[in-house]
Short mmCIF file of C-alpha atoms in Angstrom, two decimals:
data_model
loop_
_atom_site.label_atom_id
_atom_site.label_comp_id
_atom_site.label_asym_id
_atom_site.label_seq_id
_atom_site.Cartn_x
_atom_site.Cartn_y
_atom_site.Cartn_z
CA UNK A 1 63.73 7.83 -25.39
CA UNK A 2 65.50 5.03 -27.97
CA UNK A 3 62.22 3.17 -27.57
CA UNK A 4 59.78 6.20 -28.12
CA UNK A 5 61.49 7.62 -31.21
CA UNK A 6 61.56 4.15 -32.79
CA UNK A 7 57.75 4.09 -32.14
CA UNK A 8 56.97 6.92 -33.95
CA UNK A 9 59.31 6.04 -36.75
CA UNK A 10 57.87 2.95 -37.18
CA UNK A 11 54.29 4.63 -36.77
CA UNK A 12 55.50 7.01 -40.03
CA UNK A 13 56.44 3.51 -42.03
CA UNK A 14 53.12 2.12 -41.33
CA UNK A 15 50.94 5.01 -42.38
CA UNK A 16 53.30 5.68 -45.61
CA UNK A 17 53.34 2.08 -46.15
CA UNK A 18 49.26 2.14 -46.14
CA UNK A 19 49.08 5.25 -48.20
CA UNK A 20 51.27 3.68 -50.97
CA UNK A 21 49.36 0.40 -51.09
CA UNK A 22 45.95 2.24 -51.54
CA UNK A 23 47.71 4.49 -54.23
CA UNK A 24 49.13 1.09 -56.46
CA UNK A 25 45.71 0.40 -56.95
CA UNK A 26 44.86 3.50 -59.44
CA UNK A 27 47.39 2.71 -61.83
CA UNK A 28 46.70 2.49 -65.62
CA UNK A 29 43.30 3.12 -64.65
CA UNK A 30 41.18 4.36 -68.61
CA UNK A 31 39.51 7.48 -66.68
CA UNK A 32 41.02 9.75 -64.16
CA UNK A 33 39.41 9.59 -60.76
CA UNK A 34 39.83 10.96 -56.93
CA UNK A 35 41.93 8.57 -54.87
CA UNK A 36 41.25 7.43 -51.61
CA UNK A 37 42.73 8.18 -48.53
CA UNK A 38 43.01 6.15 -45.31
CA UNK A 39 40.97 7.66 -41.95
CA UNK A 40 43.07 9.16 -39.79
CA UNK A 41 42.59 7.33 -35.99
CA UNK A 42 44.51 8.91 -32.91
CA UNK A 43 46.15 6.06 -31.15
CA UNK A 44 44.27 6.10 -28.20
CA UNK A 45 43.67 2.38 -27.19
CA UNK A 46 40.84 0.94 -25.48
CA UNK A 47 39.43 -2.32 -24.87
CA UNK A 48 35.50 -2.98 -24.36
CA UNK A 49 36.12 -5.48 -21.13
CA UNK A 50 37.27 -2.12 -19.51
CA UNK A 51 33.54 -1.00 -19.94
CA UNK A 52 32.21 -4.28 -18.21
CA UNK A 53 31.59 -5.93 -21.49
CA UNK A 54 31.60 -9.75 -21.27
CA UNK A 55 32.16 -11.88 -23.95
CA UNK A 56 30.41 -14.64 -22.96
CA UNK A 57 27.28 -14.72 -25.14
CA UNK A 58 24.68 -14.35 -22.92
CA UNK A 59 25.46 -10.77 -21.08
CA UNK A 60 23.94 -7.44 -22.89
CA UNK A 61 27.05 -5.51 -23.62
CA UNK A 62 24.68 -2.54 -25.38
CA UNK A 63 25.97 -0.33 -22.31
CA UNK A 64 29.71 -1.29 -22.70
CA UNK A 65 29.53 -0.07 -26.10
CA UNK A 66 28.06 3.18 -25.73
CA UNK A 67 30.23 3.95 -22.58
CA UNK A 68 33.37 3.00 -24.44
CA UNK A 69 31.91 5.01 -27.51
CA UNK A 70 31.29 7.77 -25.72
CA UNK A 71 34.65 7.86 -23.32
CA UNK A 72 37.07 7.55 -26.61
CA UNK A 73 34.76 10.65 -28.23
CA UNK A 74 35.42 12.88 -25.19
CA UNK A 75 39.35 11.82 -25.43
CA UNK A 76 40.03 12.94 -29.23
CA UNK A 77 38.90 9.47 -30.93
CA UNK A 78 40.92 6.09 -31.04
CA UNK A 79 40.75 2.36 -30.98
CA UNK A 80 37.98 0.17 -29.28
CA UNK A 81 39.34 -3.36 -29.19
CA UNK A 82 37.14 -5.72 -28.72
CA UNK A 83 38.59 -9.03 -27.73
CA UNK A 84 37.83 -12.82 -28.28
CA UNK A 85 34.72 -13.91 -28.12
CA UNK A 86 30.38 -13.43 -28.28
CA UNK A 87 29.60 -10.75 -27.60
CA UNK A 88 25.87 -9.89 -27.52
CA UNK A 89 24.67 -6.37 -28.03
CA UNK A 90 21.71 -3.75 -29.25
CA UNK A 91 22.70 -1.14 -31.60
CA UNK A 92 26.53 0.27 -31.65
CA UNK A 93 26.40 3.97 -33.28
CA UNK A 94 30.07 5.04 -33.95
CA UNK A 95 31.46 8.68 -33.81
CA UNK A 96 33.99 10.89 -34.92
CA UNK A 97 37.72 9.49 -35.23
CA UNK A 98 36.51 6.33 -34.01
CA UNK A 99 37.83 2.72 -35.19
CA UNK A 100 36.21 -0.29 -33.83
CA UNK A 101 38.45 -3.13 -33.94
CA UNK A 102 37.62 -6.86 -33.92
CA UNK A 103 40.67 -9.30 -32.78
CA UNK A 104 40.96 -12.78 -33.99
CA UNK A 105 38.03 -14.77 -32.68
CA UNK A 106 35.66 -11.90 -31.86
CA UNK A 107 32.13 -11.98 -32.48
CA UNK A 108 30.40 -9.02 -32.79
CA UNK A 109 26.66 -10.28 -32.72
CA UNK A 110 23.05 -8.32 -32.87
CA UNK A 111 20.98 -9.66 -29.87
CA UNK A 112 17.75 -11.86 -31.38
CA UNK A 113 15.93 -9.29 -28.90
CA UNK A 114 13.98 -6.80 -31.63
CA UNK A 115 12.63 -4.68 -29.24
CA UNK A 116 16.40 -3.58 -28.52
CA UNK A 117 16.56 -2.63 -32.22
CA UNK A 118 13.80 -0.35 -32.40
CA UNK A 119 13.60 3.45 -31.33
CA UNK A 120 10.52 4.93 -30.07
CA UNK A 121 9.89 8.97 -30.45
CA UNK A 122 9.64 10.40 -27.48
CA UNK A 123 6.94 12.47 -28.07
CA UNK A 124 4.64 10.45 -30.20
CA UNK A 125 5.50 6.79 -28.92
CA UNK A 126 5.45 5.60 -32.20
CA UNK A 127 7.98 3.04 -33.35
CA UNK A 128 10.64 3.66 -36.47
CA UNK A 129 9.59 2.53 -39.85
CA UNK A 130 12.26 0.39 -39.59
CA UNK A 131 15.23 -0.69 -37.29
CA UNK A 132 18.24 0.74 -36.09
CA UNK A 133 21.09 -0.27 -38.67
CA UNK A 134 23.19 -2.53 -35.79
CA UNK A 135 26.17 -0.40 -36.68
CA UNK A 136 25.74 2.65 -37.72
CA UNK A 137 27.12 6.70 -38.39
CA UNK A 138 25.84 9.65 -39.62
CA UNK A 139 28.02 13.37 -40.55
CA UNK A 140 30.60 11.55 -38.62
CA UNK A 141 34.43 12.02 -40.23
CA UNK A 142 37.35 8.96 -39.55
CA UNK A 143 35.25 5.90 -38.39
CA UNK A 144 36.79 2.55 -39.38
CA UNK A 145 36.08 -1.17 -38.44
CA UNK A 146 38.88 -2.98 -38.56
CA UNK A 147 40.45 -6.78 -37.47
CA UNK A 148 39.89 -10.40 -38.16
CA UNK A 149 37.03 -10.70 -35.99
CA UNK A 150 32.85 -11.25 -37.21
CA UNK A 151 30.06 -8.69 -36.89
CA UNK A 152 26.74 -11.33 -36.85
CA UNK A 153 23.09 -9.60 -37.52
CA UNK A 154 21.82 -12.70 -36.60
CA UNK A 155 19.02 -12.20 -39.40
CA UNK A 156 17.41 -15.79 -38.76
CA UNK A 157 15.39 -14.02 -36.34
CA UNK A 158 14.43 -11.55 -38.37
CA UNK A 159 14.20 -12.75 -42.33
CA UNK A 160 11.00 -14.24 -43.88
CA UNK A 161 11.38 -17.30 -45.84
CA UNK A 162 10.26 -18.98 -48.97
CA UNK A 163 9.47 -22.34 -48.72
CA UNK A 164 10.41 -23.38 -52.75
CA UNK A 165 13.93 -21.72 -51.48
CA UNK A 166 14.68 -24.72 -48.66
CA UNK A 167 15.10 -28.40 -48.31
CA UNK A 168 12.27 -30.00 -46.48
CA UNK A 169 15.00 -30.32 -43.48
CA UNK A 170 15.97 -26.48 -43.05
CA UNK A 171 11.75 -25.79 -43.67
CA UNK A 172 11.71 -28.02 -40.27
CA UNK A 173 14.34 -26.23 -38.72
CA UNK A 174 12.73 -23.17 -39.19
CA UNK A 175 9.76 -24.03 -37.76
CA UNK A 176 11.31 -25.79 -34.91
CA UNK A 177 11.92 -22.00 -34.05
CA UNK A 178 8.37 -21.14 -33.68
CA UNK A 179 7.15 -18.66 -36.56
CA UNK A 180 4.20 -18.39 -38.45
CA UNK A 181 3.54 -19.98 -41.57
CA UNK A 182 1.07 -18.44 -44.53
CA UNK A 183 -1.85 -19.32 -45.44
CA UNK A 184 -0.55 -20.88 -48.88
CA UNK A 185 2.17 -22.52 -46.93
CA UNK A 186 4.69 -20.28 -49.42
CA UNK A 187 5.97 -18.54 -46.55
CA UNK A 188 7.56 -18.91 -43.29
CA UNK A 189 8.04 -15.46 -40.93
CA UNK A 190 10.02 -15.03 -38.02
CA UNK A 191 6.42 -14.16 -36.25
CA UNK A 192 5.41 -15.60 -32.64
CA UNK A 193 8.79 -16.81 -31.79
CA UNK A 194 9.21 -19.43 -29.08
CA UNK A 195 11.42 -17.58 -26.99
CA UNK A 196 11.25 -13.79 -28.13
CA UNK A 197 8.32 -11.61 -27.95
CA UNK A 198 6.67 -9.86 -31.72
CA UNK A 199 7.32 -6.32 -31.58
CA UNK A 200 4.31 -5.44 -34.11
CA UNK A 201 1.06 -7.08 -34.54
CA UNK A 202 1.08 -8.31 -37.89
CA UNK A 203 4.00 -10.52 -39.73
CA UNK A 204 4.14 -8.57 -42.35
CA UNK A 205 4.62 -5.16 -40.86
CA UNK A 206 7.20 -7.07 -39.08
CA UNK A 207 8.93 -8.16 -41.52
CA UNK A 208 9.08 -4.58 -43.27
CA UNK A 209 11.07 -3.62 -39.77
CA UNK A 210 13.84 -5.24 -41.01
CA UNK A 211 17.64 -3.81 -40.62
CA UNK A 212 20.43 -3.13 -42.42
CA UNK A 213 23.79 -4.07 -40.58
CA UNK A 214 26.48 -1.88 -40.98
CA UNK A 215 24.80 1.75 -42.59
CA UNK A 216 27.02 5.10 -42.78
CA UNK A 217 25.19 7.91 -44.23
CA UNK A 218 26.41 11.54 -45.15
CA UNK A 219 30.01 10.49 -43.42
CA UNK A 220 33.12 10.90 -44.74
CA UNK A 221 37.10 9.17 -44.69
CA UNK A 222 35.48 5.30 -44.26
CA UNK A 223 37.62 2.55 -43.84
CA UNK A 224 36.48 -1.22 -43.38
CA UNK A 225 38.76 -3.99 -43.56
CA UNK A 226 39.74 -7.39 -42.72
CA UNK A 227 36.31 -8.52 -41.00
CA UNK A 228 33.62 -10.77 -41.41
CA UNK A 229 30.16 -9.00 -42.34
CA UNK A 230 27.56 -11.87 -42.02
CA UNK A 231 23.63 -13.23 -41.58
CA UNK A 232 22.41 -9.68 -42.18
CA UNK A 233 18.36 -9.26 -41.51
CA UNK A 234 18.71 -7.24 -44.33
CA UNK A 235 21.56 -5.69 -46.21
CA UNK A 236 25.27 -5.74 -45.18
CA UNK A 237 26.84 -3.01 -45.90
CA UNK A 238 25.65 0.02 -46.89
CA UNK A 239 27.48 3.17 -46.94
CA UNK A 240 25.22 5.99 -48.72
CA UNK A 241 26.00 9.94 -49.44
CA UNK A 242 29.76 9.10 -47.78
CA UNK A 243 33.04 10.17 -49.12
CA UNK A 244 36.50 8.74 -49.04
CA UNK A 245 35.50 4.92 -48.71
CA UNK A 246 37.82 2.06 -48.26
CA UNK A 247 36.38 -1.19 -48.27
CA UNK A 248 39.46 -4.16 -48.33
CA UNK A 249 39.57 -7.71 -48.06
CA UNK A 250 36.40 -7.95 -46.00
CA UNK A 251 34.54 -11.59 -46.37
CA UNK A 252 30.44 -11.29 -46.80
CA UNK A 253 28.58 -13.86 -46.20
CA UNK A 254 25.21 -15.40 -45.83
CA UNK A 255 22.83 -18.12 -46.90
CA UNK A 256 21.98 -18.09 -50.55
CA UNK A 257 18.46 -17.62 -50.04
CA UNK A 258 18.71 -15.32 -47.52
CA UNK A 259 16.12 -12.31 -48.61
CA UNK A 260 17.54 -9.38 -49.68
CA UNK A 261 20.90 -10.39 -48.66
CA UNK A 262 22.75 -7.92 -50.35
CA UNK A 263 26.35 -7.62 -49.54
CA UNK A 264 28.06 -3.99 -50.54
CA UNK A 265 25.66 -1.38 -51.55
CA UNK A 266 27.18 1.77 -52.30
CA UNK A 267 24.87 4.36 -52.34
CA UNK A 268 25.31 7.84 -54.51
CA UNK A 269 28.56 7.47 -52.89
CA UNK A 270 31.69 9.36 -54.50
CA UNK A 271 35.65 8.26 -54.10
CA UNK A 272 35.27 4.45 -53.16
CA UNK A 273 37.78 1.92 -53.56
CA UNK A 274 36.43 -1.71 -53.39
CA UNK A 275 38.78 -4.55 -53.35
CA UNK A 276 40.42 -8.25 -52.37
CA UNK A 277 36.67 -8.32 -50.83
CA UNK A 278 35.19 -12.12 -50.85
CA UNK A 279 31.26 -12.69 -51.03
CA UNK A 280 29.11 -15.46 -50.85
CA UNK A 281 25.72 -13.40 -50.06
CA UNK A 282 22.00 -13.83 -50.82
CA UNK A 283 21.20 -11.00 -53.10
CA UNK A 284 23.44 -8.63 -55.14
CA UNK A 285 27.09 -8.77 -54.35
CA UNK A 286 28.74 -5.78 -55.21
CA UNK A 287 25.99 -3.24 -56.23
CA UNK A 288 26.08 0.74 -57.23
CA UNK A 289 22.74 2.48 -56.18
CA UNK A 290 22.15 6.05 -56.64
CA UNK A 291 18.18 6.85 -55.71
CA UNK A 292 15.09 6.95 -57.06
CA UNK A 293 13.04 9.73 -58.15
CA UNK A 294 14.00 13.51 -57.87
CA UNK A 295 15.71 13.36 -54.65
CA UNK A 296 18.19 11.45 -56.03
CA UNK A 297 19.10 14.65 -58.55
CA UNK A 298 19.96 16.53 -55.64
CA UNK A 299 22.00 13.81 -54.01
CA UNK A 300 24.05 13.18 -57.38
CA UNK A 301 25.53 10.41 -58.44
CA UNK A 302 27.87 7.78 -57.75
CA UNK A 303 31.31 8.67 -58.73
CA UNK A 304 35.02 7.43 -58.90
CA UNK A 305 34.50 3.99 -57.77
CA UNK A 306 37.12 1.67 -58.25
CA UNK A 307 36.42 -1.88 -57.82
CA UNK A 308 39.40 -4.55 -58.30
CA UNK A 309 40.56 -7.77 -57.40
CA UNK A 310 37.62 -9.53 -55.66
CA UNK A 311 35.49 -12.55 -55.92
CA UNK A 312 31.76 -13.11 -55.48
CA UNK A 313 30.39 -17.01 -55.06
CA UNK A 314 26.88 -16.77 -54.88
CA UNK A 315 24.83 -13.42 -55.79
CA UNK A 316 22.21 -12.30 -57.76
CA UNK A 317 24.71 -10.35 -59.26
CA UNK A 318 28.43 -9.96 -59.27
CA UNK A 319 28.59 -6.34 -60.33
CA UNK A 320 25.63 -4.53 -60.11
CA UNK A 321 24.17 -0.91 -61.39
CA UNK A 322 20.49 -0.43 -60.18
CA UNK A 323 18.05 -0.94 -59.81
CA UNK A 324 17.47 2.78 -58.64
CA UNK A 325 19.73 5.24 -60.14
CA UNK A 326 17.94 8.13 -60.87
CA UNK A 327 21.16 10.43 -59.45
CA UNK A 328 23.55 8.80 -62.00
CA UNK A 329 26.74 6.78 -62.24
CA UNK A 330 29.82 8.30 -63.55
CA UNK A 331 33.85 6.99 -63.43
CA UNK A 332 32.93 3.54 -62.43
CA UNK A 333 35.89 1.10 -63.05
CA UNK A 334 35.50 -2.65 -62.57
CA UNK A 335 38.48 -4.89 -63.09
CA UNK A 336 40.67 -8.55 -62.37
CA UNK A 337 37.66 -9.83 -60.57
CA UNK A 338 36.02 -13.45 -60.20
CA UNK A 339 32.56 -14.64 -60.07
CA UNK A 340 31.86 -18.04 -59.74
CA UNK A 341 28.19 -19.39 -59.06
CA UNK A 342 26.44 -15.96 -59.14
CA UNK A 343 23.10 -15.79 -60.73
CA UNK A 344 24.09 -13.23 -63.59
CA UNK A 345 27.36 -11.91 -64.01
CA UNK A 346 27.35 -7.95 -64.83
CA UNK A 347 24.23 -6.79 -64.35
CA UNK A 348 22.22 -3.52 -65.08
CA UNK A 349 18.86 -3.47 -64.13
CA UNK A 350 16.08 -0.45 -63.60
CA UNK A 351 12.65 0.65 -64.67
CA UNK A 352 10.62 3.84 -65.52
CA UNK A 353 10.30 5.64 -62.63
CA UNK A 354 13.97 4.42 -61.22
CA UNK A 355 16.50 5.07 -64.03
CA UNK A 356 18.92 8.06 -64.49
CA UNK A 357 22.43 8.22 -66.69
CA UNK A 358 25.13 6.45 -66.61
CA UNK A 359 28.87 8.20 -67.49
CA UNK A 360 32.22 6.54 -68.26
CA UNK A 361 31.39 2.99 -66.99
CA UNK A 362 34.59 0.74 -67.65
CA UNK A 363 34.71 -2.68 -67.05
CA UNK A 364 37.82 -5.62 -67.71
CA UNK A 365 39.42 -8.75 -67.09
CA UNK A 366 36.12 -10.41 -66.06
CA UNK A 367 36.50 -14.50 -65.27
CA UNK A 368 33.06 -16.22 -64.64
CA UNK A 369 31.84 -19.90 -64.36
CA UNK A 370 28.72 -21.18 -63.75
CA UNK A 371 26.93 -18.44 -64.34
CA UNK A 372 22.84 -19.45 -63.86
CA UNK A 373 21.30 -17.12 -66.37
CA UNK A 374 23.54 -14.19 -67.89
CA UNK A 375 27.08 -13.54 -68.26
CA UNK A 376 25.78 -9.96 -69.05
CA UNK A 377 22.38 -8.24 -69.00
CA UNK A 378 20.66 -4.93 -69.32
CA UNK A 379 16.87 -5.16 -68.06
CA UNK A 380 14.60 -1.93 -67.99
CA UNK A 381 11.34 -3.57 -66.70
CA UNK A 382 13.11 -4.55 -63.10
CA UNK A 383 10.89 -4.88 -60.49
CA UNK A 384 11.57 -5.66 -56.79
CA UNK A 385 10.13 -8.89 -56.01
CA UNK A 386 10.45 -8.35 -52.24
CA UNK A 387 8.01 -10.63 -49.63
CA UNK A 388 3.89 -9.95 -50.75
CA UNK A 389 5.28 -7.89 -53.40
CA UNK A 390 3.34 -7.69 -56.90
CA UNK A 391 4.13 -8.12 -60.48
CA UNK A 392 3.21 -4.16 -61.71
CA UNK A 393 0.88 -4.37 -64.99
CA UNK A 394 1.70 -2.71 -68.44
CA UNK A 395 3.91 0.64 -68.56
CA UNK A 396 3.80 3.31 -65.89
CA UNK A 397 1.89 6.26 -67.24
CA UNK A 398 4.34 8.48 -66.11
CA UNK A 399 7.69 8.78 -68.10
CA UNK A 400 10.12 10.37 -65.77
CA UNK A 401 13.46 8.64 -64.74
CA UNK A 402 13.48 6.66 -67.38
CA UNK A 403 16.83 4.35 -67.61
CA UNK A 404 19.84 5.50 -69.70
CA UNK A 405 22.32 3.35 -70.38
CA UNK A 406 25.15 4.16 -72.12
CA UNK A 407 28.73 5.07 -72.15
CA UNK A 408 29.29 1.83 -70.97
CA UNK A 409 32.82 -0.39 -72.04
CA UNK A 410 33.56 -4.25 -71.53
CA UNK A 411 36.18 -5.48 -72.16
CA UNK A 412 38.25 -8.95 -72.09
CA UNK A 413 35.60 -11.34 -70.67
CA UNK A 414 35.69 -14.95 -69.89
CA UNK A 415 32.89 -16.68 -68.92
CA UNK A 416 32.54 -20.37 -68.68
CA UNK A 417 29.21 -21.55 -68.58
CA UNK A 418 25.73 -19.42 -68.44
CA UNK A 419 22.38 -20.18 -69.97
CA UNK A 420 22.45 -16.99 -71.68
CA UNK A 421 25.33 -15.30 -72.91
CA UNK A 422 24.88 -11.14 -73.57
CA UNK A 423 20.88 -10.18 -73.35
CA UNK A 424 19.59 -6.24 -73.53
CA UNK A 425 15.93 -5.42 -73.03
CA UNK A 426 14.91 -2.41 -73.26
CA UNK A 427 13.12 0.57 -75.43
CA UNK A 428 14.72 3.12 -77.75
CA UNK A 429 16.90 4.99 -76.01
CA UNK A 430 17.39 2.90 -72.84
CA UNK A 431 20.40 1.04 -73.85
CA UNK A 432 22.65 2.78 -76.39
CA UNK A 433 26.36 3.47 -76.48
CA UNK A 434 27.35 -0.22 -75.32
CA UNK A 435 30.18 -1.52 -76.47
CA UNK A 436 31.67 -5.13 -75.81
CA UNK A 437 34.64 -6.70 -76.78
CA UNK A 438 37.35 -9.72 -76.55
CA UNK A 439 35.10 -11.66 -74.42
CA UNK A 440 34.90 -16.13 -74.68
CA UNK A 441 31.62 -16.82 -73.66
CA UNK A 442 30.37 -20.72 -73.69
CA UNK A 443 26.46 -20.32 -73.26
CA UNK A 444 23.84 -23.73 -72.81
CA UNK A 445 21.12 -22.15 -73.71
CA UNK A 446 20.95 -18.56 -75.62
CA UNK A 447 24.12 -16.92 -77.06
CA UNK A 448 22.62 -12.92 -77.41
CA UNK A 449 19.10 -11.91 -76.72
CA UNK A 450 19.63 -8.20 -77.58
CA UNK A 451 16.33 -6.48 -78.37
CA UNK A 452 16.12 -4.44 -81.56
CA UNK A 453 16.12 -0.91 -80.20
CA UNK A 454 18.89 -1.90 -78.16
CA UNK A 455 22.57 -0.64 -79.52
CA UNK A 456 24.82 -3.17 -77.93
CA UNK A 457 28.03 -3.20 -80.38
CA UNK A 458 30.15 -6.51 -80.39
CA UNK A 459 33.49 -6.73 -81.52
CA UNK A 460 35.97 -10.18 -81.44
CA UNK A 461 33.11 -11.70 -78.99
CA UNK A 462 33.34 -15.31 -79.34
CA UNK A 463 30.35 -17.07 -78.40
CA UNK A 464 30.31 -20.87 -77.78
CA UNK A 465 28.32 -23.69 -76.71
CA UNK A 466 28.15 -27.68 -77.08
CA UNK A 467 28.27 -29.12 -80.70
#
């Protein structure tokens, strides 16, 4: 009885304990904004080995997963360890009051099988436009993924890639794999493997397959921490219409030039906290999307997002607003965070066609180095130079969506080294109502590139470079 009431005392310390430390993190904040609040899991323990799951790289634990899935659902919810090792699998579709849990030394990986990825309407027999996120929910409520453990997409098998992106020995390791080169030679595609069968006809239709990893949509009370997202086909993580989002001290990671390696997307999200997160991805680190087009409207935008304490390596951008945002951005706060290699620092791109509003944007305590083009930019002509994608020509005929941004604050910025310092592009009316100030910025190149019709305002910005 002793032993019982100490458990649940010490169960009612933990949960406080977590509560508190989430709440620490929305002090002194410049806007008010909806904190967030940990999932609630029953305590229900499971591990995956008692589903026949073997961790031993080679067996096809896609069952195991869906058995324990579906046995902790019909029980109330709870925890589904999964224990040291590979372990191999299709896709893993969590459900309500469900936290998967990755011990020390686990390996969550997607099996290089494609065909195991795709779903096939019954009716029709045609194939999904693209493949099953490897972990995914939708309308589910209290779904974390939690531990020290790795989830893998293995995206080698899946990502095209450019040859002016590799070293002559990783363009020979890729090929060593089989593939299919294009005709310019530009190009390598995981097409006509050695060892797994194409699932379409054509490379490039193939290559549009692509998944995301880890994709929640329309779910709410989120929590991922403490793992390993990495070598994504596509995206990493990308939680989109959810509320109540925790994302803490998870590591990201791919190669550099991995295509469209995006790490956190966050799309028309509201009430996420982002932080002690470390990335080292392929495309845009930390990124706020909210839609494109009049959809997006309906779906509103993303709102009371706090993002603190993390550092992105490499990225195409550390902190990132577009390029589709056509539902908005509103009580965004970005601050104490590090980015060291990225390609441009803060970043705001979209086009006609894309753009929407941002509200109450507030960024600080910003510490860069090595920065390869801008500590800051604000682009309106973005375009998304994907695989066979072209370069559009001249402006769209259509003005709808047009980017609008504004309401936007920086402040205390340190940046140490960037070829450009602060550059906005964009015309009257796209980029107004910015305001930037105590920020030490040593350029090599270009200390402001700020277009005429943009109003960018400057105050104690000290711009530096070599004498």
């Amino acid at each position: 009885m002793n032993k019982l009431l100490f458990a649940c005392l010490w169960l009612t310390v933990c949960m406080t304990a977590s509560a508190e430390d989430y709440a620490r993190y929305y002090q002194q904040l410049p806007v008010q904004m909806k904190q967030v609040s940990a999932p609630q899991i029953p305590e229900l323990t499971v591990s995956l080995t008692d589903f026949g799951g073997k961790g031993d790289g080679v067996a096809d634990n896609t069952e195991a997963f869906k058995k324990a899935i579906s046995q902790l659902s019909k029980q109330g919810g709870g925890h589904l360890n999964v224990p040291a090792g590979v372990w191999l699998t299709g896709p893993i579709s969590l459900k309500d009051n469900i936290d998967l849990h990755l011990e020390r030394n686990a390996i969550v990986m997607a099996t290089p099988n494609k065909a195991s990825h795709l779903k096939t309407d019954a009716k029709t027999g045609e194939r999904e436009s693209r493949a099953t996120p490897f972990i995914s929910a939708s309308k589910r409520k209290n779904i974390s993924i939690t531990g020290e453990g790795f989830i893998d997409g293995n995206g080698k098998w899946w990502r095209p890639v450019k040859r002016g992106k590799v070293s002559d020995t990783e363009w020979s390791q890729y090929r060593s794999m089989g593939g299919t080169v294009s005709e310019k030679g530009d190009l390598w595609y995981p097409f006509g493997l050695k060892h797994f069968p194409n699932i379409t006809l054509d490379m490039e239709k193939e290559e549009n397959l692509r998944m995301h990893m880890v994709r929640f949509t329309d779910c709410e009370n989120v929590l991922v921490s403490g793992v390993t997202l990495q070598n994504s086909p596509r995206f990493h993580f990308v939680p989109q219409r959810c509320r109540n989002v925790i994302i803490d001290g998870v590591t990201v990671r791919c190669p550099w030039n991995a295509q469209n390696g995006d790490a956190i997307d966050i799309g028309q999200c509201k009430q996420v906290l982002i932080v002690n997160n470390v990335i080292d991805c392929g495309d845009d680190g930390i990124c706020m999307k909210g839609g494109a087009g009049a959809k997006a409207l309906a779906d509103g935008p993303c709102e009371d997002i706090l993002i603190q304490d993390n550092t992105v390596f490499h990225a195409h951008g550390g902190f990132v607003i577009g390029s589709e945002f056509s539902g908005g951005m509103k009580n965004i706060v970005v601050r104490r965070c590090t980015f060291s290699g990225t390609d441009t620092g803060l970043r705001f791109k979209s086009a006609i066609g894309r753009g929407g509003k941002t509200e109450s944007i507030h960024i600080s305590d910003i510490v860069m180095n090595d920065i390869k083009d801008e500590a800051i930019v604000f682009e309106t002509t973005y375009w998304d130079n994907h695989v066979g994608a072209k370069q559009p020509d001249g402006t769209p005929v259509k003005q709808e969506f047009v980017p609008d941004f504004t309401d936007i604050h920086i402040n205390n910025i340190t940046c140490r080294g960037c070829k450009t310092g602060i550059k906005a592009q964009g015309a009257k009316g796209m980029i107004h109502g910015i305001d930037i100030s105590n920020a030490n910025i040593f350029y090599t190149k270009t200390a402001t590139d700020i277009g005429k019709d943009c109003d960018v305002k400057l105050s104690n910005v000290n711009l530096v470079t070599f004498e």
